[in-house]
Short mmCIF file of C-alpha atoms and ligand atoms in Angstrom, two decimals:
data_model
loop_
_atom_site.label_atom_id
_atom_site.label_comp_id
_atom_site.label_asym_id
_atom_site.label_seq_id
_atom_site.Cartn_x
_atom_site.Cartn_y
_atom_site.Cartn_z
CA MET A 271 -33.88 19.30 32.70
CA PRO A 272 -29.79 18.53 32.71
CA ILE A 273 -28.80 17.31 29.31
CA PHE A 274 -26.15 14.79 31.21
CA GLY A 275 -25.75 12.51 33.90
CA PRO A 276 -25.04 13.51 37.68
CA ALA A 277 -20.93 13.07 38.30
CA SER A 278 -19.48 15.28 41.20
CA GLU A 279 -16.08 16.71 40.91
CA ALA A 280 -14.96 14.20 43.53
CA GLU A 281 -16.57 11.26 41.70
CA VAL A 282 -14.67 12.29 38.34
CA THR A 283 -11.12 12.82 40.05
CA ARG A 284 -11.82 9.15 41.85
CA ALA A 285 -12.58 7.83 38.55
CA ILE A 286 -9.38 8.97 36.63
CA LEU A 287 -7.40 7.89 39.71
CA GLN A 288 -8.98 4.24 40.07
CA GLY A 289 -8.79 3.62 36.10
CA PHE A 290 -5.26 4.56 36.23
CA THR A 291 -3.47 2.79 39.10
CA LYS A 292 -5.85 -0.46 38.37
CA ASP A 293 -4.08 -0.73 34.66
CA LEU A 294 -0.91 0.51 35.66
CA GLU A 295 -1.03 -1.80 39.01
CA ARG A 296 -1.94 -4.83 36.52
CA TYR A 297 0.91 -4.09 33.75
CA ALA A 298 3.42 -3.76 36.75
CA ASP A 299 4.71 -7.22 35.57
CA THR A 300 3.76 -7.90 32.22
CA GLU A 301 4.31 -10.19 29.41
CA VAL A 302 5.79 -7.42 26.83
CA ILE A 303 6.47 -3.91 26.79
CA ILE A 304 7.01 -1.90 23.84
CA VAL A 305 8.68 0.92 23.76
CA GLY A 306 7.68 3.65 21.24
CA GLY A 307 4.13 4.16 19.83
CA GLY A 308 5.62 4.63 16.34
CA PRO A 309 4.26 2.42 13.02
CA SER A 310 6.70 -0.52 14.25
CA GLY A 311 5.23 -0.40 17.64
CA LEU A 312 1.89 -0.08 17.11
CA MET A 313 1.90 -2.83 14.45
CA ALA A 314 3.87 -5.02 16.86
CA ALA A 315 1.42 -4.08 19.75
CA ARG A 316 -1.75 -4.93 17.81
CA ASP A 317 -0.53 -8.42 16.67
CA LEU A 318 0.69 -9.33 20.19
CA ALA A 319 -2.56 -8.37 21.97
CA LYS A 320 -4.61 -9.91 19.08
CA HIS A 321 -2.81 -13.33 19.95
CA GLY A 322 -3.67 -12.49 23.80
CA VAL A 323 -0.67 -11.30 24.88
CA GLU A 324 -0.36 -8.71 27.70
CA VAL A 325 1.50 -5.38 26.34
CA VAL A 326 1.74 -2.04 26.94
CA VAL A 327 3.05 0.35 24.58
CA ILE A 328 5.37 3.15 26.52
CA GLU A 329 5.46 6.64 24.51
CA ARG A 330 7.12 9.70 25.75
CA ASN A 331 4.85 11.93 23.72
CA ASN A 332 1.51 12.80 24.51
CA TYR A 333 0.35 11.41 21.15
CA LEU A 334 1.10 8.06 19.39
CA GLY A 335 2.17 7.58 16.24
CA GLY A 336 5.68 8.52 16.10
CA GLY A 337 6.64 9.61 12.29
CA PHE A 338 3.25 8.13 10.80
CA TRP A 339 1.78 11.16 10.59
CA ILE A 340 3.53 12.61 7.83
CA GLY A 341 4.98 11.66 5.04
CA GLY A 342 8.44 13.23 4.09
CA TYR A 343 9.58 16.90 3.89
CA LEU A 344 6.30 17.61 6.31
CA MET A 345 3.78 16.59 3.63
CA ASN A 346 0.96 14.32 5.11
CA THR A 347 1.24 11.37 2.37
CA ILE A 348 2.05 8.42 3.46
CA THR A 349 3.71 5.68 0.79
CA VAL A 350 4.22 2.34 1.20
CA ARG A 351 5.12 -0.50 -0.85
CA ALA A 352 3.73 -3.75 -1.94
CA PRO A 353 3.13 -6.25 0.02
CA ALA A 354 2.47 -3.51 2.76
CA GLN A 355 -0.80 -1.81 1.07
CA LYS A 356 -2.30 -5.04 3.02
CA VAL A 357 -1.79 -3.99 6.09
CA LEU A 358 -3.48 -0.96 5.54
CA GLU A 359 -6.29 -2.99 4.05
CA GLU A 360 -6.49 -5.16 7.51
CA ILE A 361 -6.92 -1.86 9.72
CA GLY A 362 -9.54 -0.39 7.20
CA CYS A 363 -7.61 2.35 5.78
CA PRO A 364 -8.01 3.54 2.35
CA TYR A 365 -5.40 3.88 0.00
CA GLU A 366 -4.65 4.65 -3.51
CA GLU A 367 -2.20 3.14 -6.39
CA PHE A 368 0.38 5.51 -7.16
CA SER A 369 2.44 3.23 -9.48
CA LYS A 370 2.92 -0.73 -9.62
CA SER A 371 3.59 -1.21 -6.15
CA LEU A 372 3.53 2.14 -4.66
CA PHE A 373 0.70 3.16 -2.73
CA VAL A 374 -0.40 6.66 -1.05
CA THR A 375 -2.69 7.01 1.71
CA PRO A 376 -3.41 10.63 4.05
CA GLY A 377 -0.96 10.15 7.33
CA PRO A 378 -3.42 11.08 9.85
CA HIS A 379 -6.03 8.64 8.23
CA ALA A 380 -3.54 5.78 8.36
CA CYS A 381 -2.09 6.70 11.44
CA SER A 382 -5.57 7.09 13.83
CA LYS A 383 -6.56 4.07 12.27
CA LEU A 384 -3.33 1.75 13.41
CA ILE A 385 -3.50 3.74 16.76
CA ALA A 386 -7.39 2.39 17.11
CA ALA A 387 -5.89 -1.24 15.76
CA ALA A 388 -3.50 -1.54 18.37
CA CYS A 389 -5.87 -0.25 21.35
CA ASP A 390 -9.06 -2.24 19.79
CA ALA A 391 -6.77 -5.42 20.03
CA GLY A 392 -6.28 -4.64 24.03
CA ALA A 393 -2.84 -3.14 23.96
CA LYS A 394 -2.44 -0.98 26.80
CA ILE A 395 -0.95 2.67 26.53
CA GLN A 396 1.47 4.39 28.70
CA ASN A 397 1.86 7.72 27.06
CA MET A 398 3.51 10.99 28.79
CA THR A 399 6.02 8.10 29.89
CA SER A 400 9.66 8.18 29.21
CA PHE A 401 11.46 5.02 28.86
CA GLU A 402 14.97 5.74 30.98
CA ASP A 403 16.76 2.57 31.71
CA VAL A 404 16.33 -1.36 31.54
CA VAL A 405 16.04 -3.57 34.47
CA ILE A 406 18.93 -6.12 34.24
CA ARG A 407 18.71 -9.81 35.64
CA GLU A 408 21.29 -12.56 35.92
CA ASP A 409 23.77 -12.86 32.87
CA ASN A 410 22.83 -9.15 31.99
CA ARG A 411 19.44 -10.28 30.78
CA VAL A 412 16.99 -7.52 30.54
CA GLY A 413 13.95 -8.00 32.79
CA GLY A 414 11.79 -5.02 32.64
CA VAL A 415 11.93 -1.09 32.08
CA VAL A 416 12.70 2.08 34.13
CA ILE A 417 10.11 4.55 33.45
CA ASN A 418 9.62 8.25 34.40
CA TRP A 419 6.99 10.84 33.53
CA THR A 420 8.35 12.75 30.28
CA PRO A 421 7.78 16.38 31.93
CA VAL A 422 10.22 15.39 34.91
CA GLN A 423 12.80 15.78 32.30
CA ALA A 424 12.15 19.34 31.51
CA LEU A 425 12.47 20.29 35.25
CA PRO A 426 15.18 22.33 36.58
CA HIS A 427 18.21 20.73 38.26
CA GLU A 428 17.63 21.45 41.71
CA ILE A 429 13.90 19.57 41.53
CA THR A 430 14.87 16.81 39.39
CA CYS A 431 14.90 14.47 42.29
CA VAL A 432 12.24 12.62 41.18
CA ASP A 433 12.89 8.45 41.38
CA PRO A 434 11.46 6.47 38.28
CA ILE A 435 9.39 3.10 38.60
CA ALA A 436 10.12 0.18 36.87
CA LEU A 437 7.65 -2.35 35.06
CA GLU A 438 8.68 -5.97 34.92
CA CYS A 439 8.14 -8.00 31.46
CA ASP A 440 9.32 -10.98 29.93
CA LEU A 441 10.46 -9.19 26.64
CA VAL A 442 11.08 -5.62 26.04
CA ILE A 443 11.04 -4.56 22.40
CA ASP A 444 12.60 -1.55 21.46
CA ALA A 445 10.69 0.79 18.43
CA THR A 446 12.14 4.22 19.60
CA GLY A 447 12.87 4.71 15.93
CA HIS A 448 16.35 6.18 14.96
CA ASP A 449 17.77 6.44 18.29
CA ALA A 450 17.15 2.74 19.13
CA TYR A 451 17.20 4.06 22.84
CA VAL A 452 16.87 0.59 24.88
CA ILE A 453 20.00 -0.66 23.19
CA GLN A 454 21.68 2.69 23.67
CA THR A 455 21.12 2.23 27.50
CA LEU A 456 23.01 -1.48 27.27
CA GLU A 457 25.81 0.27 24.71
CA ARG A 458 26.75 2.87 27.41
CA ARG A 459 27.50 -0.29 29.79
CA GLY A 460 29.64 -2.33 27.04
CA LEU A 461 26.49 -4.83 26.87
CA ALA A 462 25.50 -3.93 23.23
CA LYS A 463 26.83 -2.48 20.28
CA ARG A 464 24.96 0.11 17.84
CA ILE A 465 26.17 0.36 14.52
CA GLY A 466 24.66 3.22 13.25
CA GLU A 467 22.16 3.33 10.26
CA GLY A 468 23.46 3.73 6.90
CA GLY A 469 22.49 6.01 4.05
CA MET A 470 19.17 6.12 2.39
CA TRP A 471 18.55 2.93 -0.23
CA ILE A 472 14.73 2.18 -0.37
CA GLU A 473 14.87 -0.95 -2.14
CA ARG A 474 17.60 -2.37 0.31
CA SER A 475 16.45 -1.01 3.59
CA GLU A 476 13.06 -2.45 3.96
CA ASP A 477 13.77 -5.99 3.01
CA ALA A 478 16.77 -5.48 5.52
CA VAL A 479 14.74 -4.26 8.28
CA VAL A 480 12.20 -6.63 8.23
CA GLU A 481 14.62 -9.66 7.94
CA HIS A 482 16.72 -8.11 10.61
CA THR A 483 13.87 -7.55 13.22
CA GLY A 484 14.60 -10.21 16.20
CA ILE A 485 16.19 -10.48 19.18
CA ALA A 486 19.25 -7.86 19.20
CA TYR A 487 20.26 -8.38 23.30
CA PRO A 488 18.94 -11.19 25.89
CA GLY A 489 14.89 -9.99 26.48
CA VAL A 490 15.16 -7.54 23.74
CA ILE A 491 13.78 -7.52 20.24
CA VAL A 492 14.14 -4.45 17.95
CA ALA A 493 11.93 -3.15 15.44
CA GLY A 494 11.42 -0.36 13.18
CA MET A 495 14.45 2.19 12.65
CA ALA A 496 16.07 0.56 15.94
CA VAL A 497 16.70 -2.54 13.88
CA CYS A 498 18.89 0.06 11.29
CA SER A 499 20.44 1.78 13.92
CA THR A 500 21.47 -1.43 15.83
CA PHE A 501 22.84 -3.34 12.70
CA GLY A 502 24.22 -0.40 10.52
CA LEU A 503 21.25 -1.20 8.07
CA PRO A 504 20.35 1.59 5.04
CA ARG A 505 17.58 4.02 5.89
CA MET A 506 14.49 4.08 3.99
CA GLY A 507 13.54 7.50 4.18
CA PRO A 508 9.69 8.43 3.46
CA THR A 509 8.41 5.24 3.24
CA PHE A 510 6.75 3.14 5.76
CA GLY A 511 5.67 -0.43 4.50
CA GLY A 512 9.28 -1.95 6.17
CA MET A 513 8.05 0.03 9.54
CA LEU A 514 4.67 -2.02 9.41
CA LEU A 515 5.84 -5.31 8.24
CA SER A 516 8.93 -5.14 11.05
CA GLY A 517 6.64 -4.58 13.38
CA GLN A 518 4.67 -7.44 12.53
CA ARG A 519 7.94 -9.82 12.28
CA ALA A 520 8.75 -8.36 16.08
CA ALA A 521 5.48 -9.66 17.05
CA GLU A 522 5.86 -12.89 15.65
CA GLU A 523 9.57 -13.49 17.07
CA ALA A 524 7.95 -12.30 20.49
CA LEU A 525 5.45 -14.73 20.01
CA LYS A 526 7.69 -17.59 19.48
CA PHE A 527 9.87 -16.37 22.36
CA LEU A 528 7.10 -16.61 24.77
CA LYS A 529 5.70 -20.22 23.81
CA LYS A 530 9.60 -21.13 24.75
CA GLY A 531 9.12 -19.35 28.09
CA VAL A 532 12.94 -19.32 28.25
CA PRO A 533 15.29 -16.32 27.33
CA PRO A 534 17.67 -17.77 24.15
CA ALA A 535 20.99 -19.01 25.63
CA LYS A 536 23.27 -17.29 23.46
CA VAL A 537 22.43 -14.31 21.19
CA ALA A 538 24.95 -13.25 18.59
CA GLU A 539 26.97 -10.08 18.57
CA PRO A 540 25.17 -7.71 16.44
CA LYS A 541 26.78 -7.33 13.16
CA PRO A 542 25.16 -6.31 9.42
CA LYS A 543 24.15 -9.78 7.85
CA ALA A 544 24.88 -9.54 4.03
CA LEU A 545 22.12 -7.55 2.53
CA PRO A 546 19.75 -8.85 -0.19
CA ARG A 547 21.07 -8.42 -3.68
CA ARG A 548 18.32 -6.73 -5.76
CA ARG A 549 20.26 -5.91 -8.80
O1 LIG B 854 10.42 7.40 15.24
P1 LIG B 854 9.37 6.52 15.00
O2 LIG B 854 7.77 6.64 14.38
O3 LIG B 854 9.65 5.14 15.16
P2 LIG B 854 9.57 3.54 13.96
O4 LIG B 854 8.50 3.02 14.30
O5 LIG B 854 9.16 4.23 12.47
C1 LIG B 854 9.92 5.27 12.03
C2 LIG B 854 9.36 6.01 10.73
O6 LIG B 854 8.33 6.71 11.50
C3 LIG B 854 10.21 6.94 9.66
C4 LIG B 854 11.28 6.33 9.18
C5 LIG B 854 10.80 5.33 8.07
O7 LIG B 854 9.59 5.35 7.52
O8 LIG B 854 12.45 6.67 8.76
O9 LIG B 854 11.03 8.16 11.03
O10 LIG B 854 10.78 2.76 13.77
O11 LIG B 854 8.40 6.38 16.28
C6 LIG B 854 9.39 5.91 17.89
C7 LIG B 854 8.51 6.56 18.94
O12 LIG B 854 9.21 6.30 19.89
C8 LIG B 854 9.07 7.37 21.25
C9 LIG B 854 9.25 8.55 19.94
O13 LIG B 854 8.08 9.72 20.97
C10 LIG B 854 7.99 7.81 18.99
O14 LIG B 854 6.50 8.01 19.34
N1 LIG B 854 10.47 7.18 22.02
C11 LIG B 854 11.58 7.21 21.34
N2 LIG B 854 12.47 7.53 22.52
C12 LIG B 854 11.76 7.32 23.64
C13 LIG B 854 9.99 7.05 23.15
C14 LIG B 854 11.52 6.93 24.97
N3 LIG B 854 13.05 7.21 25.65
N4 LIG B 854 10.97 6.87 25.92
C15 LIG B 854 9.50 6.58 25.39
N5 LIG B 854 8.94 6.78 24.10
#
C-alpha cells in the first residue's frame, strides 16, 4: 500500500504552471508592488496585506529576508531598540532584553517569522525576479515595474536578448536596501536624486529613517535603508528596529495614498530634513 496519493509527472507540471501563471496574471495589474523582500519590505507587505491591499513583493534572490538573517559581522543575533520589540511580539518571535531598551533575538527565528507573517497576511511573493526598470506614465509618474528572471543577468552576452515583462501598479515601494535601486533608475534619467547615505550613527539614524519614510517621487515610496540612501541620512548598522518601523510607516503612507486614489500633485526635491536633536 503506497504512502502517498496518486499524481503523475504531467499533473505535477500542470499544477506548477497553472499555480504560477494564475498568480502572475492576477498581479499583472495590482495596487502596490514592493521591490525588495528585506525587513522593511516584508513589514510593509504584511501591514498592507493585513489591510486588504493587493501587494506583490519582487525579490531578486531565491530567499526573502535581505540582511535580517544575520545581525552584524556575520553573527546571527539581531538587535532592536524599543519600541520595535513590540513588532517581534506581534509576529510571535521570542526575544530577550539585553539592556534598557535594547533587545536581542536569533536572526533566523525573527526572519522566518516575518516572512511567514507577510505570507499569512496575503502578500504575494515573486522571488528570483529582478527589478530592472520603472514603467513611466504622464508627468513622469511611476506606474509599474519592469522585471526579469534574476538568472537572465548571469547569461553570457551573446544570448542575453531576453526581453523583460512589466507589472502595472498604483504605487511602488522601493525597499531595495542600500542601493535604493528604484530611485537609482529615476536618477539615471535625471528625474530623481539620491544623496547617498551618511556615516553610522545609530541613535540618530533610526528616528530619521522612520521620519523620512514616504513618497520620494510621484508613484514611489522609499522604505528602509533606501530612505537613508535617498535622503542622505546616517546609516544605523546592525540594528533593525528602524527597518521594521520604516516598513510600517511605508504601509501607512501607502494606505493614505490609496485612499485618496490620486497621485500627489507635487513632490518636493529630496533633500535632508533637519535631523532630530538627541543630545
Ligand atoms: O538589504 P535589505 O535587508 O534592505 P532593508 O529592508 O534592510 C536593511 C538591513 O537589512 C541592514 C541595515 C539596517 O539594519 O543596514 O542592511 O532596507 O533587503 C533588500 C532586499 O532587496 C532585494 C535584495 O535582494 C534584498 O533581499 N533587492 C535589491 N535590489 C533588487 C532586489 C532588485 N533590483 N530587484 C529585486 N530585489
